[in-house]
XYZ file of N, CA, C and O in Angstrom:
724
model
N 25.711 138.834 80.594
C 26.956 139.184 81.260
C 28.148 138.515 80.573
O 29.181 139.127 80.387
N 27.984 137.242 80.166
C 29.080 136.536 79.506
C 29.486 137.248 78.230
O 30.667 137.393 77.948
N 28.508 137.675 77.455
C 28.801 138.352 76.186
C 29.573 139.649 76.435
O 30.491 139.974 75.690
N 29.218 140.367 77.488
C 29.909 141.621 77.796
C 31.369 141.356 78.164
O 32.268 142.063 77.696
N 31.633 140.340 78.967
C 33.009 140.014 79.351
C 33.815 139.614 78.124
O 34.948 140.051 77.946
N 33.222 138.803 77.246
C 33.917 138.395 76.028
C 34.204 139.614 75.152
O 35.315 139.760 74.625
N 33.227 140.510 75.003
C 33.456 141.732 74.214
C 34.583 142.558 74.820
O 35.420 143.116 74.104
N 34.619 142.648 76.154
C 35.688 143.407 76.818
C 37.051 142.778 76.566
O 38.031 143.474 76.313
N 37.120 141.438 76.618
C 38.383 140.763 76.350
C 38.831 141.031 74.921
O 39.977 141.417 74.679
N 37.933 140.856 73.966
C 38.302 141.078 72.572
C 38.622 142.552 72.329
O 39.559 142.883 71.608
N 37.912 143.438 72.995
C 38.220 144.863 72.874
C 39.597 145.167 73.430
O 40.385 145.908 72.833
N 39.923 144.569 74.570
C 41.242 144.776 75.172
C 42.332 144.274 74.240
O 43.291 144.975 73.965
N 42.161 143.048 73.731
C 43.207 142.512 72.881
C 43.286 143.268 71.566
O 44.355 143.433 71.004
N 42.168 143.771 71.091
C 42.184 144.540 69.844
C 42.839 145.899 70.037
O 43.377 146.462 69.091
N 42.805 146.415 71.255
C 43.374 147.727 71.512
C 44.886 147.730 71.552
O 45.523 148.713 71.188
N 45.508 146.642 71.982
C 46.957 146.630 72.124
C 47.666 145.944 70.962
O 48.794 146.271 70.657
N 47.008 145.001 70.328
C 47.506 144.334 69.134
C 46.284 143.979 68.306
O 45.190 143.900 68.835
N 46.460 143.725 67.072
C 45.318 143.394 66.239
C 45.244 141.882 66.038
O 46.058 141.322 65.308
N 44.279 141.243 66.699
C 44.145 139.799 66.506
C 43.498 139.503 65.153
O 42.666 140.268 64.671
N 43.886 138.398 64.558
C 43.276 137.977 63.298
C 41.860 137.478 63.575
O 41.476 137.239 64.726
N 41.118 137.283 62.521
C 39.768 136.719 62.666
C 39.865 135.334 63.300
O 39.072 134.989 64.173
N 40.864 134.563 62.890
C 41.054 133.229 63.475
C 41.392 133.329 64.959
O 40.911 132.524 65.770
N 42.219 134.315 65.340
C 42.559 134.510 66.752
C 41.314 134.859 67.555
O 41.107 134.340 68.656
N 40.477 135.741 67.010
C 39.238 136.112 67.711
C 38.330 134.897 67.868
O 37.742 134.683 68.922
N 38.232 134.086 66.819
C 37.388 132.883 66.877
C 37.923 131.905 67.920
O 37.144 131.310 68.677
N 39.239 131.749 67.985
C 39.833 130.849 68.985
C 39.581 131.370 70.395
O 39.295 130.588 71.312
N 39.688 132.685 70.579
C 39.392 133.275 71.891
C 37.933 133.046 72.267
O 37.634 132.688 73.414
N 37.026 133.231 71.306
C 35.604 133.020 71.583
C 35.336 131.570 71.962
O 34.588 131.298 72.898
N 35.960 130.641 71.241
C 35.764 129.216 71.535
C 36.318 128.869 72.918
O 35.661 128.170 73.701
N 37.517 129.360 73.227
C 38.125 129.081 74.534
C 37.310 129.714 75.658
O 37.121 129.106 76.719
N 36.829 130.916 75.416
C 36.016 131.596 76.425
C 34.742 130.793 76.693
O 34.385 130.535 77.852
N 34.030 130.390 75.634
C 32.795 129.614 75.797
C 33.074 128.295 76.522
O 32.297 127.883 77.389
N 34.201 127.666 76.193
C 34.570 126.413 76.846
C 34.825 126.652 78.336
O 34.366 125.874 79.184
N 35.550 127.717 78.665
C 35.846 128.032 80.072
C 34.573 128.346 80.851
O 34.413 127.903 81.993
N 33.659 129.099 80.241
C 32.388 129.421 80.910
C 31.641 128.131 81.243
O 31.165 127.937 82.375
N 31.551 127.228 80.272
C 30.838 125.963 80.503
C 31.566 125.097 81.533
O 30.936 124.513 82.422
N 32.890 125.022 81.437
C 33.670 124.173 82.344
C 33.603 124.656 83.791
O 33.654 123.845 84.719
N 33.508 125.962 83.969
C 33.510 126.527 85.317
C 32.108 126.947 85.789
O 31.993 127.678 86.781
N 31.078 126.475 85.104
C 29.694 126.838 85.463
C 29.442 126.532 86.936
O 29.749 125.445 87.422
N 28.941 127.535 87.647
C 28.619 127.376 89.064
C 29.788 127.528 90.011
O 29.609 127.519 91.224
N 31.007 127.662 89.482
C 32.184 127.808 90.344
C 32.446 129.284 90.633
O 32.224 130.139 89.784
N 32.921 129.540 91.827
C 33.262 130.901 92.239
C 34.762 131.006 92.479
O 35.411 130.046 92.888
N 35.291 132.192 92.233
C 36.703 132.500 92.492
C 36.722 133.520 93.616
O 36.126 134.588 93.496
N 37.379 133.184 94.707
C 37.398 134.073 95.865
C 36.333 133.681 96.866
O 35.585 132.725 96.668
N 36.278 134.436 97.919
C 35.352 134.116 99.005
C 34.494 135.334 99.347
O 34.872 136.467 99.118
N 33.351 135.036 99.926
C 32.485 136.080 100.439
C 31.909 136.989 99.372
O 31.711 136.582 98.227
N 31.679 138.240 99.762
C 31.018 139.177 98.849
C 31.894 139.573 97.669
O 31.398 140.072 96.667
N 33.202 139.352 97.770
C 34.102 139.683 96.662
C 34.270 138.538 95.664
O 34.995 138.673 94.681
N 33.613 137.401 95.921
C 33.715 136.261 95.010
C 33.116 136.638 93.659
O 32.159 137.408 93.569
N 33.726 136.112 92.613
C 33.205 136.351 91.265
C 33.101 135.019 90.545
O 33.572 133.996 91.041
N 32.485 135.044 89.397
C 32.385 133.824 88.603
C 33.793 133.378 88.221
O 34.639 134.201 87.867
N 34.041 132.070 88.293
C 35.398 131.570 88.109
C 35.966 131.896 86.736
O 37.144 132.219 86.605
N 35.125 131.838 85.714
C 35.666 132.119 84.372
C 36.168 133.560 84.260
O 36.989 133.862 83.404
N 35.710 134.447 85.142
C 36.227 135.820 85.130
C 37.699 135.844 85.540
O 38.475 136.665 85.041
N 38.101 134.946 86.439
C 39.516 134.814 86.793
C 40.312 134.397 85.550
O 41.377 134.949 85.264
N 39.787 133.440 84.811
C 40.470 132.970 83.596
C 40.583 134.108 82.573
O 41.612 134.247 81.904
N 39.549 134.929 82.480
C 39.574 136.084 81.577
C 40.619 137.093 82.043
O 41.343 137.667 81.219
N 40.713 137.303 83.355
C 41.741 138.212 83.892
C 43.137 137.726 83.516
O 43.979 138.509 83.073
N 43.390 136.433 83.692
C 44.696 135.864 83.365
C 44.980 136.057 81.875
O 46.054 136.518 81.484
N 44.012 135.712 81.051
C 44.178 135.822 79.603
C 44.414 137.278 79.177
O 45.282 137.549 78.339
N 43.690 138.200 79.764
C 43.857 139.628 79.438
C 45.252 140.116 79.808
O 45.880 140.860 79.037
N 45.742 139.706 80.964
C 47.096 140.085 81.381
C 48.141 139.489 80.436
O 49.124 140.145 80.099
N 47.927 138.245 80.022
C 48.863 137.612 79.094
C 48.929 138.393 77.786
O 50.006 138.646 77.256
N 47.758 138.779 77.276
C 47.733 139.544 76.022
C 48.456 140.878 76.202
O 49.272 141.269 75.372
N 48.165 141.556 77.303
C 48.792 142.862 77.563
C 50.307 142.748 77.703
O 51.037 143.689 77.364
N 50.780 141.596 78.156
C 52.229 141.368 78.288
C 52.878 140.981 76.966
O 54.095 140.811 76.905
N 52.080 140.800 75.929
C 52.629 140.433 74.637
C 52.817 138.941 74.438
O 53.565 138.517 73.556
N 52.134 138.137 75.232
C 52.259 136.681 75.105
C 51.741 136.228 73.742
O 50.826 136.837 73.183
N 52.311 135.154 73.222
C 51.802 134.612 71.960
C 50.329 134.204 72.091
O 49.863 133.848 73.175
N 49.642 134.217 70.964
C 48.213 133.900 70.944
C 47.898 132.565 71.618
O 46.934 132.457 72.381
N 48.719 131.540 71.383
C 48.456 130.214 71.969
C 48.462 130.284 73.495
O 47.720 129.567 74.161
N 49.256 131.170 74.072
C 49.325 131.303 75.528
C 48.091 132.045 76.043
O 47.553 131.721 77.102
N 47.615 133.025 75.285
C 46.398 133.753 75.668
C 45.210 132.796 75.679
O 44.402 132.807 76.616
N 45.114 131.949 74.669
C 44.042 130.950 74.623
C 44.196 129.979 75.801
O 43.219 129.671 76.496
N 45.416 129.510 76.036
C 45.657 128.609 77.175
C 45.294 129.289 78.491
O 44.841 128.626 79.430
N 45.485 130.601 78.572
C 45.108 131.345 79.780
C 43.626 131.218 80.093
O 43.233 131.112 81.255
N 42.796 131.232 79.057
C 41.362 131.055 79.281
C 41.038 129.644 79.769
O 40.089 129.435 80.507
N 41.856 128.698 79.368
C 41.597 127.284 79.678
C 42.437 126.747 80.834
O 42.339 125.569 81.175
N 43.252 127.600 81.454
C 44.301 127.097 82.344
C 43.817 126.300 83.543
O 44.574 125.503 84.092
N 42.587 126.450 83.962
C 42.093 125.709 85.131
C 41.041 124.655 84.797
O 40.518 124.008 85.707
N 40.722 124.465 83.515
C 39.609 123.556 83.195
C 39.901 122.096 83.544
O 38.993 121.376 83.964
N 41.136 121.645 83.369
C 41.455 120.246 83.694
C 41.496 120.018 85.201
O 41.092 118.967 85.696
N 41.982 121.022 85.906
C 42.146 120.906 87.361
C 40.818 121.007 88.103
O 40.598 120.328 89.098
N 39.927 121.853 87.596
C 38.704 122.166 88.331
C 37.461 121.417 87.854
O 36.377 121.617 88.395
N 37.600 120.600 86.832
C 36.455 119.850 86.321
C 36.949 118.476 85.889
O 37.570 118.339 84.826
N 36.671 117.474 86.702
C 37.185 116.127 86.441
C 36.601 115.496 85.182
O 37.114 114.488 84.694
N 35.526 116.078 84.638
C 34.930 115.553 83.412
C 35.667 116.028 82.158
O 35.358 115.566 81.064
N 36.592 116.944 82.318
C 37.319 117.482 81.171
C 38.711 116.866 81.139
O 39.418 116.850 82.140
N 39.061 116.365 79.975
C 40.344 115.702 79.773
C 41.072 116.384 78.617
O 40.447 117.108 77.829
N 42.362 116.128 78.492
C 43.083 116.646 77.323
C 42.454 116.154 76.012
O 42.404 116.896 75.024
N 41.943 114.940 76.016
C 41.296 114.395 74.815
C 40.047 115.193 74.457
O 39.780 115.442 73.274
N 39.298 115.613 75.477
C 38.104 116.425 75.228
C 38.498 117.793 74.652
O 37.822 118.307 73.759
N 39.590 118.361 75.155
C 40.074 119.627 74.593
C 40.456 119.441 73.126
O 40.153 120.302 72.289
N 41.090 118.316 72.814
C 41.459 118.035 71.417
C 40.216 117.856 70.550
O 40.141 118.387 69.433
N 39.228 117.133 71.076
C 37.978 116.945 70.332
C 37.268 118.272 70.099
O 36.586 118.439 69.080
N 37.439 119.212 71.017
C 36.829 120.537 70.871
C 37.587 121.396 69.850
O 37.158 122.498 69.534
N 38.724 120.881 69.392
C 39.453 121.582 68.341
C 40.589 122.470 68.802
O 41.127 123.245 68.008
N 40.989 122.342 70.069
C 42.107 123.155 70.544
C 43.415 122.534 70.071
O 43.575 121.310 70.100
N 44.357 123.371 69.630
C 45.635 122.854 69.128
C 46.427 122.131 70.215
O 46.348 122.469 71.403
N 47.228 121.162 69.796
C 48.037 120.371 70.721
C 48.948 121.258 71.568
O 49.140 121.011 72.756
N 49.509 122.322 70.973
C 50.414 123.181 71.751
C 49.667 123.919 72.863
O 50.222 124.129 73.940
N 48.413 124.271 72.647
C 47.602 124.890 73.705
C 47.313 123.859 74.792
O 47.448 124.143 75.990
N 46.931 122.666 74.379
C 46.623 121.601 75.339
C 47.861 121.274 76.175
O 47.763 121.084 77.397
N 49.030 121.243 75.556
C 50.268 120.943 76.288
C 50.542 122.006 77.352
O 50.966 121.679 78.469
N 50.297 123.266 77.027
C 50.492 124.339 78.008
C 49.513 124.155 79.169
O 49.894 124.237 80.340
N 48.248 123.891 78.843
C 47.227 123.698 79.881
C 47.593 122.506 80.772
O 47.494 122.590 82.003
N 48.046 121.415 80.173
C 48.439 120.244 80.969
C 49.611 120.575 81.891
O 49.641 120.132 83.042
N 50.555 121.346 81.402
C 51.724 121.687 82.220
C 51.326 122.503 83.436
O 51.884 122.313 84.513
N 50.355 123.411 83.292
C 49.972 124.263 84.427
C 48.826 123.675 85.249
O 48.318 124.338 86.156
N 48.444 122.444 84.962
C 47.394 121.783 85.737
C 48.022 121.036 86.905
O 48.911 120.209 86.723
N 47.540 121.356 88.094
C 48.025 120.662 89.293
C 47.372 119.297 89.365
O 46.145 119.159 89.290
N 48.199 118.277 89.500
C 47.717 116.903 89.537
C 47.141 116.562 90.914
O 47.611 117.084 91.931
N 46.157 115.665 90.956
C 45.603 115.249 92.255
C 46.707 114.707 93.165
O 47.566 113.941 92.732
N 46.715 115.158 94.399
C 47.689 114.701 95.383
C 49.050 115.365 95.282
O 49.932 115.097 96.097
N 49.243 116.226 94.313
C 50.530 116.895 94.114
C 50.643 118.084 95.068
O 49.743 118.925 95.123
N 51.720 118.152 95.831
C 51.910 119.302 96.719
C 52.126 120.547 95.861
O 52.533 120.454 94.695
N 51.863 121.708 96.445
C 52.012 122.943 95.676
C 53.467 123.154 95.273
O 53.747 123.565 94.142
N 54.399 122.863 96.163
C 55.815 123.015 95.824
C 56.215 122.077 94.689
O 56.935 122.476 93.770
N 55.747 120.831 94.732
C 56.057 119.873 93.664
C 55.432 120.329 92.340
O 56.031 120.164 91.271
N 54.252 120.905 92.431
C 53.553 121.441 91.249
C 54.383 122.542 90.590
O 54.639 122.514 89.386
N 54.842 123.489 91.377
C 55.660 124.582 90.839
C 56.991 124.037 90.325
O 57.473 124.459 89.262
N 57.586 123.083 91.039
C 58.827 122.451 90.564
C 58.616 121.821 89.190
O 59.466 121.946 88.301
N 57.491 121.130 89.010
C 57.216 120.462 87.737
C 57.081 121.482 86.607
O 57.611 121.285 85.504
N 56.393 122.583 86.877
C 56.266 123.630 85.858
C 57.644 124.200 85.525
O 57.994 124.345 84.347
N 58.431 124.499 86.547
C 59.774 125.045 86.324
C 60.648 124.051 85.562
O 61.353 124.428 84.614
N 60.587 122.794 85.952
C 61.402 121.757 85.308
C 61.017 121.527 83.849
O 61.824 121.028 83.066
N 59.805 121.910 83.479
C 59.369 121.733 82.093
C 60.166 122.615 81.138
O 60.282 122.299 79.960
N 60.693 123.726 81.662
C 61.441 124.708 80.870
C 60.587 125.269 79.724
O 61.101 125.820 78.766
N 59.284 125.097 79.827
C 58.338 125.586 78.829
C 58.010 127.038 79.165
O 57.243 127.309 80.090
N 58.615 127.956 78.423
C 58.461 129.388 78.724
C 56.999 129.806 78.676
O 56.567 130.638 79.475
N 56.235 129.223 77.757
C 54.814 129.574 77.663
C 54.067 129.182 78.935
O 53.292 129.974 79.485
N 54.301 127.967 79.418
C 53.626 127.500 80.633
C 54.121 128.269 81.858
O 53.329 128.644 82.729
N 55.415 128.507 81.923
C 55.983 129.247 83.062
C 55.415 130.664 83.089
O 55.004 131.161 84.146
N 55.362 131.313 81.935
C 54.803 132.665 81.866
C 53.340 132.693 82.247
O 52.888 133.593 82.961
N 52.574 131.699 81.790
C 51.160 131.637 82.144
C 51.002 131.489 83.654
O 50.214 132.213 84.279
N 51.758 130.578 84.256
C 51.635 130.383 85.711
C 52.071 131.629 86.467
O 51.464 131.994 87.482
N 53.093 132.308 85.975
C 53.535 133.549 86.602
C 52.416 134.592 86.589
O 52.139 135.239 87.609
N 51.752 134.731 85.463
C 50.636 135.684 85.381
C 49.488 135.234 86.280
O 48.870 136.059 86.968
N 49.198 133.941 86.325
C 48.152 133.422 87.206
C 48.458 133.775 88.662
O 47.582 134.236 89.403
N 49.697 133.579 89.068
C 50.093 133.926 90.446
C 49.938 135.424 90.699
O 49.488 135.838 91.772
N 50.292 136.232 89.718
C 50.163 137.685 89.847
C 48.702 138.093 89.997
O 48.366 138.928 90.846
N 47.834 137.489 89.198
C 46.395 137.764 89.315
C 45.904 137.303 90.687
O 45.116 138.006 91.344
N 46.379 136.146 91.142
C 45.991 135.672 92.480
C 46.422 136.662 93.559
O 45.687 136.902 94.530
N 47.602 137.244 93.398
C 48.091 138.222 94.377
C 47.246 139.494 94.382
O 47.176 140.184 95.396
N 46.606 139.793 93.271
C 45.762 140.985 93.165
C 44.356 140.775 93.721
O 43.548 141.699 93.708
N 44.057 139.563 94.183
C 42.694 139.252 94.624
C 42.596 138.956 96.111
O 41.992 137.973 96.519
N 43.219 139.817 96.902
C 43.112 139.760 98.364
C 43.403 138.391 98.968
O 42.571 137.822 99.677
N 44.595 137.842 98.707
C 44.929 136.550 99.302
C 45.163 136.687 100.804
O 45.444 137.787 101.295
N 45.058 135.577 101.513
C 45.415 135.575 102.930
C 46.923 135.817 103.029
O 47.645 135.705 102.031
N 47.406 136.095 104.208
C 48.850 136.321 104.398
C 49.639 135.081 103.981
O 50.698 135.189 103.343
N 49.138 133.906 104.317
C 49.815 132.658 103.963
C 49.843 132.479 102.438
O 50.871 132.117 101.858
N 48.706 132.743 101.786
C 48.647 132.637 100.324
C 49.573 133.666 99.673
O 50.277 133.353 98.714
N 49.573 134.860 100.208
C 50.418 135.924 99.648
C 51.895 135.521 99.685
O 52.621 135.704 98.709
N 52.325 134.965 100.806
C 53.721 134.530 100.930
C 54.022 133.414 99.927
O 55.068 133.434 99.259
N 53.120 132.459 99.804
C 53.313 131.333 98.882
C 53.336 131.822 97.436
O 54.250 131.484 96.670
N 52.351 132.627 97.039
C 52.285 133.120 95.667
C 53.492 133.993 95.337
O 54.062 133.891 94.250
N 53.883 134.845 96.262
C 55.023 135.742 96.022
C 56.314 134.956 95.829
O 57.104 135.238 94.921
N 56.538 133.977 96.696
C 57.745 133.151 96.605
C 57.831 132.460 95.244
O 58.867 132.503 94.570
N 56.725 131.854 94.826
C 56.737 131.112 93.569
C 56.750 132.042 92.353
O 57.382 131.725 91.338
N 56.097 133.192 92.462
C 56.117 134.158 91.358
C 57.536 134.669 91.137
O 57.991 134.792 89.990
N 58.249 134.956 92.218
C 59.634 135.424 92.097
C 60.503 134.356 91.426
O 61.295 134.653 90.528
N 60.339 133.125 91.854
C 61.120 132.031 91.264
C 60.831 131.888 89.765
O 61.744 131.777 88.946
N 59.544 131.874 89.413
C 59.184 131.696 88.007
C 59.590 132.901 87.160
O 59.975 132.739 85.995
N 59.522 134.099 87.724
C 59.943 135.296 86.982
C 61.426 135.225 86.655
O 61.848 135.510 85.522
N 62.234 134.827 87.635
C 63.680 134.693 87.396
C 63.950 133.641 86.322
O 64.784 133.839 85.439
N 63.253 132.517 86.408
C 63.451 131.449 85.437
C 63.014 131.897 84.039
O 63.706 131.633 83.050
N 61.912 132.583 83.965
C 61.410 133.069 82.678
C 62.426 134.032 82.046
O 62.722 133.933 80.847
N 62.970 134.929 82.845
C 63.995 135.852 82.335
C 65.231 135.095 81.876
O 65.800 135.393 80.821
N 65.628 134.118 82.660
C 66.797 133.312 82.292
C 66.572 132.592 80.963
O 67.431 132.617 80.071
N 65.422 131.957 80.822
C 65.132 131.196 79.606
C 64.990 132.095 78.384
O 65.479 131.752 77.303
N 64.339 133.235 78.539
C 64.161 134.128 77.388
C 65.456 134.839 77.045
O 65.697 135.138 75.876
N 66.319 135.099 78.021
C 67.619 135.714 77.736
C 68.483 134.755 76.928
O 69.187 135.163 76.010
N 68.412 133.478 77.245
C 69.168 132.473 76.488
C 68.657 132.393 75.052
O 69.430 132.263 74.123
N 67.310 132.469 74.896
C 66.732 132.430 73.553
C 67.198 133.613 72.721
O 67.522 133.472 71.548
N 67.248 134.791 73.339
C 67.669 136.003 72.609
C 69.158 135.987 72.301
O 69.593 136.559 71.311
N 69.942 135.293 73.138
C 71.392 135.246 72.925
C 71.788 134.182 71.894
O 72.894 134.206 71.391
N 70.857 133.288 71.589
C 71.164 132.214 70.641
C 71.345 132.818 69.241
O 70.664 133.765 68.876
N 72.276 132.279 68.470
C 72.481 132.800 67.116
C 71.271 132.558 66.240
O 70.582 131.550 66.379
N 71.021 133.502 65.370
C 69.887 133.397 64.450
C 70.268 132.491 63.289
O 71.373 132.529 62.795
N 69.305 131.677 62.860
C 69.534 130.766 61.737
C 68.722 131.195 60.531
O 68.278 130.385 59.757
N 68.524 132.487 60.385
C 67.717 132.988 59.251
C 68.534 133.080 57.993
O 69.589 133.404 57.857
């Protein structure tokens, strides 16, 4: 089953843009890492629950379809590994060969122990890191597509709207900046 999901992800990304051999290898490595990190974990409740790494694949697939840079797609596969597995650290991600910029994105979207959800979203927004903000926005969107409770839906919608506005603001400023080519 894991191989089929990975083939589907690579097929999806190959259909909309052509990833390099190195990009495919990085996706395979991140996917394998996410599968191992989330072994035995479920996403969702009841009969609709799925393997947790499938959520990470959904996020990563949406990021690719949105045209996110490769580093963000890789971070999408890894976005919950630090939060959901206390044995995984940023140092372990570095030892596994993930680039520092991917690790930085993953750290930014990792909710810290004891951190309220509002403070967590504030921290991501305050980072002004468009890659991390975009990843969290897609994560919230995927969460909204997975039958959240009314309370979760309100929370995810509120924060998704905020992050979407911020992402547009930040990318509009980038596009308005003079080119130094």
